[in-house]
Amino acid sequence: MRLRNIPGSREEIARSRYVIHEDVMKEKRGRWKEVFGNDHPLYIEAGMGKGRFITEMAVRHPEYNFVGIEKYSSVLLRAVKKREEQPELENLLFLRMDAEELPEVFGTEEAAGIYLNFSDPWPKDRHAKRRLTSREFLARYDKILAKDGRVEFKTDNRGLFEFSLEEAKESGWIVEACTFDLHNDEEMMRENIMTEYEERFSRMGEPICKMIIRRERPFGADGA
Ligand code: SAM
């Protein structure tokens, strides 16, 4: 999602109490419990766009903490504006950053789960590493996810979805659940929250794919 650059968006974001400033976000590594003031499990959405999904998750789940990540200021600003209308939410913060930097901002096993919704497809082979479900990104998630943590990924893009399933298997992740038609899958639709892109594509009649993956960690294999 590339919105028109909004002049001043970077400065406005820097002033927001809901955005952890870029200059200090790496200091929070391993200390997100202190940031939220509780030890609730922490969930991250990478590439959240305008933030509808993660904001609704935060509303529905006050027992969890949420951090939404977005690369572009003009897009993040939309999420911040929506966040400002819900000051009663105490469990939702945002970061303007590239998801590549996740392991520098979150510590080992600090995340209970990661959501990826309608991630950019990067169709050219030479850009495969930029896809948020590439093996390079899965290795980053591996560093910050709790042992039993899951990555949940939704997309309308069948090619990207098939690539993602392959990357997960090649990287030793287990596909716990998978559908090529989420909106007709009663089990996987339970508790579904529509993202902005999901609404747009499903209205156009496009089937939505979803997978939930976790790492293969046989009991005791990592010495735990
Ligand atoms: N998740 C939203 C949804 O489902 O409606 C937005 C989907 S939009 C296609 C993808 C978003 O991910 C864009 O806002 C883009 O700026 C952001 N994004 C892409 N690559 C990113 C990265 N490496 N780190 C952080 N955000 C990223």
PDB file of N, CA, C and O in Angstrom, residues 67-94:
ATOM      1  N   VAL A  67       1.590  -4.962  18.774  1.00  0.00           N
ATOM      2  CA  VAL A  67       2.432  -3.947  18.130  1.00  0.00           C
ATOM      3  C   VAL A  67       2.225  -4.065  16.626  1.00  0.00           C
ATOM      4  O   VAL A  67       2.425  -5.143  16.054  1.00  0.00           O
ATOM      5  N   GLY A  68       1.827  -2.981  16.014  1.00  0.00           N
ATOM      6  CA  GLY A  68       1.632  -2.932  14.561  1.00  0.00           C
ATOM      7  C   GLY A  68       2.827  -2.251  13.911  1.00  0.00           C
ATOM      8  O   GLY A  68       3.263  -1.187  14.356  1.00  0.00           O
ATOM      9  N   ILE A  69       3.329  -2.889  12.857  1.00  0.00           N
ATOM     10  CA  ILE A  69       4.520  -2.374  12.169  1.00  0.00           C
ATOM     11  C   ILE A  69       4.169  -1.979  10.746  1.00  0.00           C
ATOM     12  O   ILE A  69       3.507  -2.741  10.027  1.00  0.00           O
ATOM     13  N   GLU A  70       4.640  -0.803  10.346  1.00  0.00           N
ATOM     14  CA  GLU A  70       4.376  -0.330   8.983  1.00  0.00           C
ATOM     15  C   GLU A  70       5.587   0.478   8.529  1.00  0.00           C
ATOM     16  O   GLU A  70       6.145   1.261   9.294  1.00  0.00           O
ATOM     17  N   LYS A  71       5.958   0.248   7.260  1.00  0.00           N
ATOM     18  CA  LYS A  71       7.177   0.864   6.727  1.00  0.00           C
ATOM     19  C   LYS A  71       6.981   2.335   6.354  1.00  0.00           C
ATOM     20  O   LYS A  71       7.902   3.120   6.471  1.00  0.00           O
ATOM     21  N   TYR A  72       5.782   2.690   5.916  1.00  0.00           N
ATOM     22  CA  TYR A  72       5.600   4.039   5.363  1.00  0.00           C
ATOM     23  C   TYR A  72       4.810   4.961   6.301  1.00  0.00           C
ATOM     24  O   TYR A  72       3.725   4.612   6.771  1.00  0.00           O
ATOM     25  N   SER A  73       5.368   6.151   6.496  1.00  0.00           N
ATOM     26  CA  SER A  73       4.761   7.126   7.415  1.00  0.00           C
ATOM     27  C   SER A  73       3.343   7.496   7.009  1.00  0.00           C
ATOM     28  O   SER A  73       2.450   7.595   7.857  1.00  0.00           O
ATOM     29  N   SER A  74       3.134   7.729   5.694  1.00  0.00           N
ATOM     30  CA  SER A  74       1.802   8.209   5.279  1.00  0.00           C
ATOM     31  C   SER A  74       0.735   7.160   5.553  1.00  0.00           C
ATOM     32  O   SER A  74      -0.411   7.491   5.822  1.00  0.00           O
ATOM     33  N   VAL A  75       1.129   5.872   5.476  1.00  0.00           N
ATOM     34  CA  VAL A  75       0.179   4.793   5.756  1.00  0.00           C
ATOM     35  C   VAL A  75      -0.023   4.673   7.272  1.00  0.00           C
ATOM     36  O   VAL A  75      -1.159   4.607   7.769  1.00  0.00           O
ATOM     37  N   LEU A  76       1.081   4.683   7.986  1.00  0.00           N
ATOM     38  CA  LEU A  76       1.014   4.560   9.451  1.00  0.00           C
ATOM     39  C   LEU A  76       0.167   5.677  10.062  1.00  0.00           C
ATOM     40  O   LEU A  76      -0.577   5.461  11.029  1.00  0.00           O
ATOM     41  N   LEU A  77       0.280   6.863   9.474  1.00  0.00           N
ATOM     42  CA  LEU A  77      -0.485   7.993  10.007  1.00  0.00           C
ATOM     43  C   LEU A  77      -1.985   7.685  10.037  1.00  0.00           C
ATOM     44  O   LEU A  77      -2.694   8.088  10.969  1.00  0.00           O
ATOM     45  N   ARG A  78      -2.472   6.931   9.056  1.00  0.00           N
ATOM     46  CA  ARG A  78      -3.900   6.577   9.026  1.00  0.00           C
ATOM     47  C   ARG A  78      -4.249   5.695  10.228  1.00  0.00           C
ATOM     48  O   ARG A  78      -5.310   5.833  10.822  1.00  0.00           O
ATOM     49  N   ALA A  79      -3.342   4.772  10.545  1.00  0.00           N
ATOM     50  CA  ALA A  79      -3.579   3.893  11.701  1.00  0.00           C
ATOM     51  C   ALA A  79      -3.540   4.708  13.001  1.00  0.00           C
ATOM     52  O   ALA A  79      -4.356   4.500  13.908  1.00  0.00           O
ATOM     53  N   VAL A  80      -2.614   5.648  13.056  1.00  0.00           N
ATOM     54  CA  VAL A  80      -2.474   6.485  14.253  1.00  0.00           C
ATOM     55  C   VAL A  80      -3.748   7.311  14.480  1.00  0.00           C
ATOM     56  O   VAL A  80      -4.253   7.414  15.598  1.00  0.00           O
ATOM     57  N   LYS A  81      -4.286   7.867  13.411  1.00  0.00           N
ATOM     58  CA  LYS A  81      -5.516   8.678  13.518  1.00  0.00           C
ATOM     59  C   LYS A  81      -6.664   7.828  14.066  1.00  0.00           C
ATOM     60  O   LYS A  81      -7.432   8.290  14.927  1.00  0.00           O
ATOM     61  N   LYS A  82      -6.752   6.597  13.582  1.00  0.00           N
ATOM     62  CA  LYS A  82      -7.812   5.706  14.061  1.00  0.00           C
ATOM     63  C   LYS A  82      -7.570   5.347  15.529  1.00  0.00           C
ATOM     64  O   LYS A  82      -8.483   5.292  16.333  1.00  0.00           O
ATOM     65  N   ARG A  83      -6.307   5.154  15.857  1.00  0.00           N
ATOM     66  CA  ARG A  83      -5.920   4.800  17.241  1.00  0.00           C
ATOM     67  C   ARG A  83      -6.300   5.936  18.197  1.00  0.00           C
ATOM     68  O   ARG A  83      -6.711   5.687  19.344  1.00  0.00           O
ATOM     69  N   GLU A  84      -6.144   7.165  17.723  1.00  0.00           N
ATOM     70  CA  GLU A  84      -6.442   8.321  18.576  1.00  0.00           C
ATOM     71  C   GLU A  84      -7.917   8.393  18.954  1.00  0.00           C
ATOM     72  O   GLU A  84      -8.274   8.991  19.961  1.00  0.00           O
ATOM     73  N   GLU A  85      -8.762   7.758  18.141  1.00  0.00           N
ATOM     74  CA  GLU A  85     -10.207   7.751  18.461  1.00  0.00           C
ATOM     75  C   GLU A  85     -10.534   6.735  19.541  1.00  0.00           C
ATOM     76  O   GLU A  85     -11.661   6.675  20.017  1.00  0.00           O
ATOM     77  N   GLN A  86      -9.535   5.911  19.916  1.00  0.00           N
ATOM     78  CA  GLN A  86      -9.768   4.874  20.936  1.00  0.00           C
ATOM     79  C   GLN A  86      -8.739   4.964  22.055  1.00  0.00           C
ATOM     80  O   GLN A  86      -7.963   4.022  22.276  1.00  0.00           O
ATOM     81  N   PRO A  87      -8.703   6.104  22.750  1.00  0.00           N
ATOM     82  CA  PRO A  87      -7.658   6.280  23.772  1.00  0.00           C
ATOM     83  C   PRO A  87      -7.790   5.291  24.928  1.00  0.00           C
ATOM     84  O   PRO A  87      -6.835   5.090  25.681  1.00  0.00           O
ATOM     85  N   GLU A  88      -8.965   4.663  25.060  1.00  0.00           N
ATOM     86  CA  GLU A  88      -9.163   3.706  26.147  1.00  0.00           C
ATOM     87  C   GLU A  88      -8.361   2.418  25.934  1.00  0.00           C
ATOM     88  O   GLU A  88      -8.135   1.662  26.879  1.00  0.00           O
ATOM     89  N   LEU A  89      -7.915   2.158  24.708  1.00  0.00           N
ATOM     90  CA  LEU A  89      -7.116   0.949  24.437  1.00  0.00           C
ATOM     91  C   LEU A  89      -5.738   1.109  25.080  1.00  0.00           C
ATOM     92  O   LEU A  89      -5.028   2.068  24.792  1.00  0.00           O
ATOM     93  N   GLU A  90      -5.372   0.140  25.891  1.00  0.00           N
ATOM     94  CA  GLU A  90      -4.060   0.249  26.558  1.00  0.00           C
ATOM     95  C   GLU A  90      -3.069  -0.778  26.037  1.00  0.00           C
ATOM     96  O   GLU A  90      -1.983  -0.932  26.588  1.00  0.00           O
ATOM     97  N   ASN A  91      -3.459  -1.498  24.998  1.00  0.00           N
ATOM     98  CA  ASN A  91      -2.670  -2.656  24.567  1.00  0.00           C
ATOM     99  C   ASN A  91      -2.240  -2.589  23.113  1.00  0.00           C
ATOM    100  O   ASN A  91      -2.003  -3.622  22.499  1.00  0.00           O
ATOM    101  N   LEU A  92      -2.133  -1.394  22.559  1.00  0.00           N
ATOM    102  CA  LEU A  92      -1.793  -1.275  21.136  1.00  0.00           C
ATOM    103  C   LEU A  92      -0.818  -0.132  20.876  1.00  0.00           C
ATOM    104  O   LEU A  92      -1.112   1.025  21.185  1.00  0.00           O
ATOM    105  N   LEU A  93       0.342  -0.489  20.314  1.00  0.00           N
ATOM    106  CA  LEU A  93       1.342   0.510  19.940  1.00  0.00           C
ATOM    107  C   LEU A  93       1.798   0.251  18.507  1.00  0.00           C
ATOM    108  O   LEU A  93       1.622  -0.857  17.980  1.00  0.00           O
ATOM    109  N   PHE A  94       2.418   1.272  17.913  1.00  0.00           N
ATOM    110  CA  PHE A  94       2.864   1.159  16.525  1.00  0.00           C
ATOM    111  C   PHE A  94       4.353   1.483  16.399  1.00  0.00           C
ATOM    112  O   PHE A  94       4.909   2.253  17.197  1.00  0.00           O
TER     113      PHE A  94
END
